XYZ file of C-alpha atoms in Angstrom:
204
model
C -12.480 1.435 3.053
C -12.975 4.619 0.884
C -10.959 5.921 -1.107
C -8.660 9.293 -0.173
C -10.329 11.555 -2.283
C -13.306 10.661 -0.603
C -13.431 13.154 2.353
C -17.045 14.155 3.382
C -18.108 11.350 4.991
C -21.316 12.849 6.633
C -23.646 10.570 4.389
C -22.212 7.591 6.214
C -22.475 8.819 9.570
C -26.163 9.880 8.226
C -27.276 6.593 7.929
C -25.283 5.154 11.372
C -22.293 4.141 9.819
C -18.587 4.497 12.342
C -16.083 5.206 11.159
C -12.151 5.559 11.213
C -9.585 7.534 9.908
C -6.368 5.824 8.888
C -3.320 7.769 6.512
C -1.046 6.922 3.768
C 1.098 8.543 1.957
C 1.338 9.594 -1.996
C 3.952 11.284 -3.486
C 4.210 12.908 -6.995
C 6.842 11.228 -9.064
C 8.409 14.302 -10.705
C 11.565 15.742 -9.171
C 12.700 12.620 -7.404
C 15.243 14.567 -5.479
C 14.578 11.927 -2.299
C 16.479 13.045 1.421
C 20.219 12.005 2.407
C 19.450 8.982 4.054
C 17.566 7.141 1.490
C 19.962 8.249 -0.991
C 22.685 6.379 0.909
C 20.443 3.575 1.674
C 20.402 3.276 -1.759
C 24.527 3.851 -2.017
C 24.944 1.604 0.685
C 22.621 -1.382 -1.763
C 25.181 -0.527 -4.793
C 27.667 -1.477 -2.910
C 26.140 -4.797 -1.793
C 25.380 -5.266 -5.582
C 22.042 -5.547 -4.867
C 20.179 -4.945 -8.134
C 16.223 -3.756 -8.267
C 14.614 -4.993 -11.928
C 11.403 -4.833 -12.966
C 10.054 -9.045 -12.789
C 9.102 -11.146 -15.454
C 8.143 -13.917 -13.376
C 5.015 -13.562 -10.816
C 6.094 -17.189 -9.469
C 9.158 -15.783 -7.884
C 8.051 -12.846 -6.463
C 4.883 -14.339 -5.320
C 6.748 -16.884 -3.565
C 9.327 -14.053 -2.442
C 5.696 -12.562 -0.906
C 3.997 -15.209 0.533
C 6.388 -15.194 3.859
C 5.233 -11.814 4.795
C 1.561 -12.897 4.590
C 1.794 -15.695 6.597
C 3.649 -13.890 9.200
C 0.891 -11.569 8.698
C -1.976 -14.355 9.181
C -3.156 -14.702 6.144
C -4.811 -17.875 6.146
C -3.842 -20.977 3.417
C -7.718 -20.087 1.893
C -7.133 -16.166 1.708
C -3.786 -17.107 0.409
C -5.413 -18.695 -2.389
C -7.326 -16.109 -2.888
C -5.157 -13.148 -2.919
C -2.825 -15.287 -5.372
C -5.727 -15.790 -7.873
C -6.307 -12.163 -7.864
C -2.546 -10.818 -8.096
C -2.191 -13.786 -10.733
C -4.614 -12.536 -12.832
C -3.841 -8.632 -12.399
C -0.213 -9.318 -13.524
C -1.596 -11.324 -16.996
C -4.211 -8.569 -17.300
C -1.583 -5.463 -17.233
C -2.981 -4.168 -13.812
C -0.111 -4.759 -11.465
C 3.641 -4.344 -11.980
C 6.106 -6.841 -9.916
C 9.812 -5.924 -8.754
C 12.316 -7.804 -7.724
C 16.137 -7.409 -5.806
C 18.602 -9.638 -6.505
C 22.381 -10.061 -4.917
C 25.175 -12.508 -5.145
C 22.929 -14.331 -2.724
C 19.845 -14.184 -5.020
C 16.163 -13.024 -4.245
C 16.732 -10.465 -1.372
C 13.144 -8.018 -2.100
C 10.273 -8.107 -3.802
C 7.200 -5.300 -4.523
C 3.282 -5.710 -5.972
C 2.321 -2.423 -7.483
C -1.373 -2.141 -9.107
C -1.088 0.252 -12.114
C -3.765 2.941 -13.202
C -3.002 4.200 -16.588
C -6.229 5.720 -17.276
C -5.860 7.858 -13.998
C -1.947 7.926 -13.876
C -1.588 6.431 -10.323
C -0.027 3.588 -8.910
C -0.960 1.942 -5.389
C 2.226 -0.042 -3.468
C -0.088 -2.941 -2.696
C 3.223 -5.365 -1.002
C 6.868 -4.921 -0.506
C 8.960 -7.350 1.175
C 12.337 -7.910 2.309
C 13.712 -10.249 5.766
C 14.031 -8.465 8.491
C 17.773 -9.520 8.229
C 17.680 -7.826 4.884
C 17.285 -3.872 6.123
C 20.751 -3.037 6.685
C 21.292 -3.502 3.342
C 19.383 -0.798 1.505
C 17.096 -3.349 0.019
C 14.056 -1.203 0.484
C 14.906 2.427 -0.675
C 16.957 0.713 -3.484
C 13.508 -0.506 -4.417
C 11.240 2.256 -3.653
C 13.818 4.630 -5.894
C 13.755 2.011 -8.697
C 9.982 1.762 -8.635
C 9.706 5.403 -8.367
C 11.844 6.317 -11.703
C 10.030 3.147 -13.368
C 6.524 4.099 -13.076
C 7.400 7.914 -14.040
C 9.026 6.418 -17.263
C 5.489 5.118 -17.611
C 3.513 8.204 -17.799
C 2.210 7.495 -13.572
C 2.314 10.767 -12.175
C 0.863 9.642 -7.877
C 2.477 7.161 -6.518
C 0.160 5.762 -3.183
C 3.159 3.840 -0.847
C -0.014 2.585 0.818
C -0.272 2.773 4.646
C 0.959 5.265 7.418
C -0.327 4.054 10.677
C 2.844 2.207 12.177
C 5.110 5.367 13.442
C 8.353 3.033 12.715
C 6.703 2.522 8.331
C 5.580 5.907 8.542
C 8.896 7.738 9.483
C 10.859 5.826 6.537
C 8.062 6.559 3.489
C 8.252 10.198 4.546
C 11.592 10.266 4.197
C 10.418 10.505 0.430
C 9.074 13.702 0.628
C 5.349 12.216 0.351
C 2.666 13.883 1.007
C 0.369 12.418 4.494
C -3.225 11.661 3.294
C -6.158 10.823 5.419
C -8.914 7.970 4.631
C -11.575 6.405 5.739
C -13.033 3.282 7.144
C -16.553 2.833 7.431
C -18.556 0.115 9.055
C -22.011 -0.527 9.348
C -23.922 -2.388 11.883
C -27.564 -2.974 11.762
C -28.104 -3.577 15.809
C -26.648 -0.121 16.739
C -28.050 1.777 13.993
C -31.733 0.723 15.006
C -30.700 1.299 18.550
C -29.974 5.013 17.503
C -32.773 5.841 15.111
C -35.057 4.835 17.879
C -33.181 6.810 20.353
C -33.622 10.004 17.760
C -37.494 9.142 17.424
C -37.744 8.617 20.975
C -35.961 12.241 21.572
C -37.542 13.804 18.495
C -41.303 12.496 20.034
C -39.967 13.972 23.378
């Protein structure tokens, strides 16, 4: 999976790589002037005295995550895995958690890795029940996140993934900018099945 900036892919497709395109969406975090309806999203979270923070404690939020990846499939070996590697990303300063509390306690929860060096950050998970959306719960944390990292110096924000239409339609309601990316894959049958069809056609 490349990277956005990446966008001449003709190397790949050189050497008999596929590929597909997938989107996401980044958005600058100066001027956070964000459209009506996430501002009263937001409102609407006040007023359910839900409260977005920035979290101390990975145990929480990684327990606040782990739902979403088992509804997700995640497997209890990947789990392990992706743990290990959030885990240590947190203790090493390269991810940021988030957490939103109400009356009712743990309500939303966000993994964000952090990029000093190149002032971007990349919305790796965010999670909230289903049950949960009504609330606000999600713009009250995307705003909070937003304003956080800018206090940080991170100029891009990547909200990471714009291929479901339902996701896609709520993280442009942030004024974010649509990106295209690409996936690559390689395989070694098909490839040798075109280079001799090119040698084949260049002979002919």
């Amino acid at each position: 999976r490349l990277p956005p900036n990446i966008t001449d892919i003709r190397p790949f497709q050189w050497q008999h790589f596929s590929y597909h395109v997938n989107y996401t969406y980044t958005r600058n975090t100066a001027d956070l002037n964000f459209e009506y309806n996430i501002k009263s999203r937001v409102k609407k979270s006040v007023e359910r005295e839900i409260l977005p923070s920035v979290s101390s404690s990975f145990t929480d939020v990684w327990n606040h995550q782990i739902h979403d990846l088992k509804r997700f499939h995640f497997s209890d070996r990947l789990l392990e895995k992706v743990h290990s590697l959030f885990k240590a990303w947190f203790e090493n300063g390269f991810m940021l958690i988030y957490e939103a509390k109400s009356p009712k306690g743990l309500v939303g929860s966000s993994c964000v890795l952090y990029d000093q060096r190149q002032s971007k950050a990349y919305n790796l998970l965010i999670s909230s029940a289903n049950s949960n959306y009504h609330t606000g719960v999600h713009a009250a944390l995307y705003n909070f996140i937003f304003n956080d990292l800018r206090s940080r110096g991170i100029d891009d924000f990547d909200l990471y993934g714009a291929d479901l239409r339902g996701v896609a339609d709520f993280k442009s309601s942030f004024g974010a900018t649509l990106r295209s990316h690409y996936t690559t894959k390689y395989n070694s049958r098909a490839a040798f099945i075109e280079t001799l069809k090119r040698s084949v056609k260049n002979k002919l």
